[in-house]
Short mmCIF file of C-alpha atoms in Angstrom, two decimals:
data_model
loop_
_atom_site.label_atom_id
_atom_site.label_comp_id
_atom_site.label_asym_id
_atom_site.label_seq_id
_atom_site.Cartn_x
_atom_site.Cartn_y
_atom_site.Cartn_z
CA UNK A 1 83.54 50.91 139.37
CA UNK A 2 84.32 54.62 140.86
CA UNK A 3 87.78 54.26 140.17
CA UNK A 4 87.54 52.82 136.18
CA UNK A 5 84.99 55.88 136.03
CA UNK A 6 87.47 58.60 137.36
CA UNK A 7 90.24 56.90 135.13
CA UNK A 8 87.85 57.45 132.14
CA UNK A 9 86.96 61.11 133.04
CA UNK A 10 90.53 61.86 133.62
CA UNK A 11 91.42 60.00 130.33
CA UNK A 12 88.87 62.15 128.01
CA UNK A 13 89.39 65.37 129.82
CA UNK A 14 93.46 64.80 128.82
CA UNK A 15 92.10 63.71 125.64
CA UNK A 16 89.96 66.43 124.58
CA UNK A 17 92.52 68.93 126.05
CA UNK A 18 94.79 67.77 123.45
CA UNK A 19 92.68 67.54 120.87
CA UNK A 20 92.32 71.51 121.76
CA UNK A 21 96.26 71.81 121.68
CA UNK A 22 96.82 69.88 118.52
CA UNK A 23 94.41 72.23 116.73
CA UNK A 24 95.33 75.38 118.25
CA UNK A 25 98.60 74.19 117.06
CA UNK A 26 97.34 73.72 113.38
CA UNK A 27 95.27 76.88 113.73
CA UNK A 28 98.62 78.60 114.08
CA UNK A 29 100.82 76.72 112.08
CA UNK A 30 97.81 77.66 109.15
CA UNK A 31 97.65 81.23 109.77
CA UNK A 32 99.79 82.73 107.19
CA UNK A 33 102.56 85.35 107.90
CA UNK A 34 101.86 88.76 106.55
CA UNK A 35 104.01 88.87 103.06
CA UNK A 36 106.79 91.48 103.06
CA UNK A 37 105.59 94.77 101.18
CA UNK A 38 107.66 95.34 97.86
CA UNK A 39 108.74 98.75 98.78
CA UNK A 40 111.06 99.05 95.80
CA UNK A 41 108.75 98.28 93.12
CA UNK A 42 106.85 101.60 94.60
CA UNK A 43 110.19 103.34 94.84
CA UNK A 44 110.65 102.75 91.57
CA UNK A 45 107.56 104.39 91.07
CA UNK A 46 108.78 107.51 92.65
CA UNK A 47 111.69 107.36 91.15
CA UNK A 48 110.13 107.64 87.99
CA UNK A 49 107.75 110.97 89.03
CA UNK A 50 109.47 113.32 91.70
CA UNK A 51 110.75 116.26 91.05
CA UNK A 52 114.49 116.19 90.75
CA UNK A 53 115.07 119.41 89.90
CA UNK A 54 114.56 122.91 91.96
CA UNK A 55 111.94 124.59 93.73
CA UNK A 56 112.75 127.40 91.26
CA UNK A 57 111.50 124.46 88.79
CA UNK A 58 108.33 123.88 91.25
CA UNK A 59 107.28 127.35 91.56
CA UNK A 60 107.58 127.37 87.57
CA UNK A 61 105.12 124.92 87.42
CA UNK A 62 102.74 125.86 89.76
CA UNK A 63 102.62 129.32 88.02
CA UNK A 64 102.33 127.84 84.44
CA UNK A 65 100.01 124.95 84.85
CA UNK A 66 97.95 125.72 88.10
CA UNK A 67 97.71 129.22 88.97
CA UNK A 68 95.74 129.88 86.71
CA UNK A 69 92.52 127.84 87.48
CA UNK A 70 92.08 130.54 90.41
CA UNK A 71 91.14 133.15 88.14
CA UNK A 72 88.22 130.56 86.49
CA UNK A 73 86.24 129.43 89.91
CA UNK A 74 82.59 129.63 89.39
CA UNK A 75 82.15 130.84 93.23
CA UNK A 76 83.44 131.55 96.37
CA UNK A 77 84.00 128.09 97.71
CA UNK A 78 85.31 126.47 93.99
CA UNK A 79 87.87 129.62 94.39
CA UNK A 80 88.58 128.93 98.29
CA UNK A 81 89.07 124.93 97.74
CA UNK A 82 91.22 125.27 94.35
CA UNK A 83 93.76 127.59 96.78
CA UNK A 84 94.00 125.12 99.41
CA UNK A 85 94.51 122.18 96.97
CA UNK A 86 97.03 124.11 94.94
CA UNK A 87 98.84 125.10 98.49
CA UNK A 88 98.74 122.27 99.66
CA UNK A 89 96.76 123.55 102.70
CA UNK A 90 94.13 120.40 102.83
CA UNK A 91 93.54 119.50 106.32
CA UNK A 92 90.38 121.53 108.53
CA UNK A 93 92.97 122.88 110.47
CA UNK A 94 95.49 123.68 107.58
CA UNK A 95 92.10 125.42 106.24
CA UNK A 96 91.25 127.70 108.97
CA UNK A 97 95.09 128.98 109.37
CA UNK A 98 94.55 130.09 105.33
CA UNK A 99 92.03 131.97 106.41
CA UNK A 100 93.11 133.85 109.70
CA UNK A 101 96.04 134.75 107.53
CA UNK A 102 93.85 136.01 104.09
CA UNK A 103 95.01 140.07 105.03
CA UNK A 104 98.97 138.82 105.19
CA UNK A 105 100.49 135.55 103.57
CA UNK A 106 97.21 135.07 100.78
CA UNK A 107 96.74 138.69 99.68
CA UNK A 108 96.82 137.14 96.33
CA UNK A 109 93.38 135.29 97.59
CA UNK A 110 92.33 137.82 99.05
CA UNK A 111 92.67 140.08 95.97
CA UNK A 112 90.63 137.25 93.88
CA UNK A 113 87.83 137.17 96.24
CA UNK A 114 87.52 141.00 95.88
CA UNK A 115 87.37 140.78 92.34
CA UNK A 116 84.47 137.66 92.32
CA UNK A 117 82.24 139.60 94.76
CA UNK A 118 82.46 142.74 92.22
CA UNK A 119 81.60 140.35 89.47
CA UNK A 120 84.94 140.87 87.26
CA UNK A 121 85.55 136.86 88.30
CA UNK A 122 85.42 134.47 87.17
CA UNK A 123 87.18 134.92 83.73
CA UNK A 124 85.86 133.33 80.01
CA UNK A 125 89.53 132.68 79.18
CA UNK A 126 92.85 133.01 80.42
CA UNK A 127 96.21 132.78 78.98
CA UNK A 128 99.61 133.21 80.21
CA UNK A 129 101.69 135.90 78.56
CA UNK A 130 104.95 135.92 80.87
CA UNK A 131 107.00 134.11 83.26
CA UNK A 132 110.23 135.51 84.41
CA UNK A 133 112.75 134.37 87.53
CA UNK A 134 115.77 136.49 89.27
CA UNK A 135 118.00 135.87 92.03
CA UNK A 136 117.21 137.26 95.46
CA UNK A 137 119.64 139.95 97.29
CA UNK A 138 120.12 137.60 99.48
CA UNK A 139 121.60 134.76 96.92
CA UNK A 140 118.94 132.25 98.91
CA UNK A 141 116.16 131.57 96.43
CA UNK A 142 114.37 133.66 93.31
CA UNK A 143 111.31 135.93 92.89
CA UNK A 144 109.28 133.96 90.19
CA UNK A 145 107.08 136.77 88.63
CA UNK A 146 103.71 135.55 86.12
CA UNK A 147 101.78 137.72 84.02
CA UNK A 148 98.03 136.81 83.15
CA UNK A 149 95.72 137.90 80.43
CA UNK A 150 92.32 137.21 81.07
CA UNK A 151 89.51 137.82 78.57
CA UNK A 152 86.32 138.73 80.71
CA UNK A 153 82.86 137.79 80.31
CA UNK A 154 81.72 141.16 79.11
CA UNK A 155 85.06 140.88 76.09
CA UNK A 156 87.07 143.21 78.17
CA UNK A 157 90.51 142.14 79.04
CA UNK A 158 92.75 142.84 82.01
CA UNK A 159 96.15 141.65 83.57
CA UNK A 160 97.39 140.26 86.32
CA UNK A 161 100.64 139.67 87.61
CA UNK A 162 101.74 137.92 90.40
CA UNK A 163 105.19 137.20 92.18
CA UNK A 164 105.93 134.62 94.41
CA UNK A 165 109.42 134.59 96.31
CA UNK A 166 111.07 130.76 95.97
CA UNK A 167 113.38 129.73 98.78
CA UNK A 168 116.38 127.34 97.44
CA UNK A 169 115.02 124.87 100.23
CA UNK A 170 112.14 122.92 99.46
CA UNK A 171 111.03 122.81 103.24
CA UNK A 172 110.57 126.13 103.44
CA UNK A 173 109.77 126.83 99.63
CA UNK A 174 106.93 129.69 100.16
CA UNK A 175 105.11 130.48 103.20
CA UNK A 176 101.54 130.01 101.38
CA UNK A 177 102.42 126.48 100.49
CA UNK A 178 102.35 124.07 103.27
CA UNK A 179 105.53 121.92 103.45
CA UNK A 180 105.76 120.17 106.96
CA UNK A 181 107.58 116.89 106.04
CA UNK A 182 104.81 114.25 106.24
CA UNK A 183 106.37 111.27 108.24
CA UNK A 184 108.77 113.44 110.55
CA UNK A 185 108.07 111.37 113.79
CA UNK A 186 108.59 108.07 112.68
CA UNK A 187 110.63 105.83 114.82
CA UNK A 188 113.83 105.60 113.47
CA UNK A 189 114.20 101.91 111.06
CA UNK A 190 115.86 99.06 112.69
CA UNK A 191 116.11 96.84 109.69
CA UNK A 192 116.15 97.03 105.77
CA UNK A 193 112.43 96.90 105.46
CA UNK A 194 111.51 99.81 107.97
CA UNK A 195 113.99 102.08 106.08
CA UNK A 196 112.20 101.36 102.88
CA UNK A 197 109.06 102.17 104.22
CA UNK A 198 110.44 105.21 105.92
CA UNK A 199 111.74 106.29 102.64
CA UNK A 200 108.40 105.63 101.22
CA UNK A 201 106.65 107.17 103.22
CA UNK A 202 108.76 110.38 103.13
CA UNK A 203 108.35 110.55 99.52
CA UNK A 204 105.12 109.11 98.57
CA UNK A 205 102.48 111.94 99.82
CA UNK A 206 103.99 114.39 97.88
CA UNK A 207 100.80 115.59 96.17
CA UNK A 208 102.61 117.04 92.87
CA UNK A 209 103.98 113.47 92.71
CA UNK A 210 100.76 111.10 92.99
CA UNK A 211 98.85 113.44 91.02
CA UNK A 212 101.40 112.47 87.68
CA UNK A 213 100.66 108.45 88.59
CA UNK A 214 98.22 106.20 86.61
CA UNK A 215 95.75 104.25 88.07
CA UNK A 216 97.46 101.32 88.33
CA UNK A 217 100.29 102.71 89.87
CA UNK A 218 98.00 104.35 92.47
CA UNK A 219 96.85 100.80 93.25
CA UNK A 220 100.25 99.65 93.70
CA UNK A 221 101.00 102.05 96.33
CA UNK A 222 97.91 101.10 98.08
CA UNK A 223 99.05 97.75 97.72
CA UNK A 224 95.68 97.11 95.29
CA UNK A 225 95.03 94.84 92.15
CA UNK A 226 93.04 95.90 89.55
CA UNK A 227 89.70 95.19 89.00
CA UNK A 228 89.40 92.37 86.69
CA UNK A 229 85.73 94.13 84.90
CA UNK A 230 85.62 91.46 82.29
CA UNK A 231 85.03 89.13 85.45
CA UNK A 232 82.62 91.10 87.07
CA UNK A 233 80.44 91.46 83.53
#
């Protein structure tokens, strides 16, 4: 009786046991493998929105299209966060180096904050009248020079000009602007994939580039449907 009892233990303990085996086994087999990332649909993407042209093209921008908004800040902090986002200076630490530098690489800023705290900022309208570019002495980049009219809020008007030096390399570009390469300590790739992400990466967090992408295509960086609303209502 003692022994057909031990036999019977033994039996469902191996029994159970490889019940437990056969579905950790399943378990496994079930789990599904994480599906490569399509890494050229989003360089495609890129593709489609960097800048392929100079930073002489960049700076151009930046003075026609965004410059401007500085001289239009309601307050002190609208007029401190527009410089950062247009510099590309975003992070808190980024932030504080803007400022410990306001009397040497941002006397531009510096100049705008004197002219909010005397009132003559923010301006009803501005317009810009002139945007010229020459070649450095030193054959390495251009001095990008912008001239703004700005209609005041008492109907006066006054300009400003501003000049920005442009180095031919977009690393170094302008001291205000913060270039680090985003991405500069990955490990190098060891197969396709990881040198399509690297590439992604390298290229994607280019601010000037995702601001230019539609929603959708924001999504598919982010590796993100859309939201089906019609569902949802």
């Amino acid at each position: 009786m003692y022994k057909k009892l031990k036999v019977f233990l033994l039996l469902s303990v191996v029994t159970i046991a490889g019940c437990t085996t056969n579905n950790n086994a399943l378990s496994m087999q079930a789990s599904p493998q994480p599906p490569l990332v399509d890494y050229n649909k989003k360089l495609e993407i890129l593709d489609r929105l960097e800048n392929h042209d100079t930073t002489l093209s960049r700076m151009t921008e930046i003075l026609t299209i965004e410059w401007h908004h500085l001289f239009t800040q309601k307050n002190e902090e609208d007029l401190w966060n527009t410089y950062f986002y247009l510099t590309w200076n975003l992070r808190p630490d980024e932030k504080e180096r803007v400022k410990k530098e306001l009397s040497t690489t941002h006397k531009e800023l510096a100049t705008y904050l004197e002219m909010q705290k005397k009132g003559i900022l923010p301006a009803k309208e501005v317009h810009v009248k002139n945007i010229m570019a020459e070649r450095s002495p030193d054959n390495d980049g251009y001095l990008v020079k912008a001239c703004y009219l700005l209609t005041l809020n008492d109907g006066s008007s006054k300009e400003i000009w501003v000049e920005l030096n442009v180095d031919d390399n977009m690393e170094t570009f302008n001291p205000r602007f913060n270039t680090i390469a985003t991405g500069e300590n990955l490990p190098e790739p060891k197969n396709e994939q990881e040198e399509l992400r690297r590439q992604f990466i390298f290229r994607a967090l280019d601010y000037n580039v995702i601001k230019k992408m539609t929603y959708d295509e924001i999504l598919e960086m982010i590796d993100m449907k859309s939201v089906d609303t019609d569902f949802l209502l």
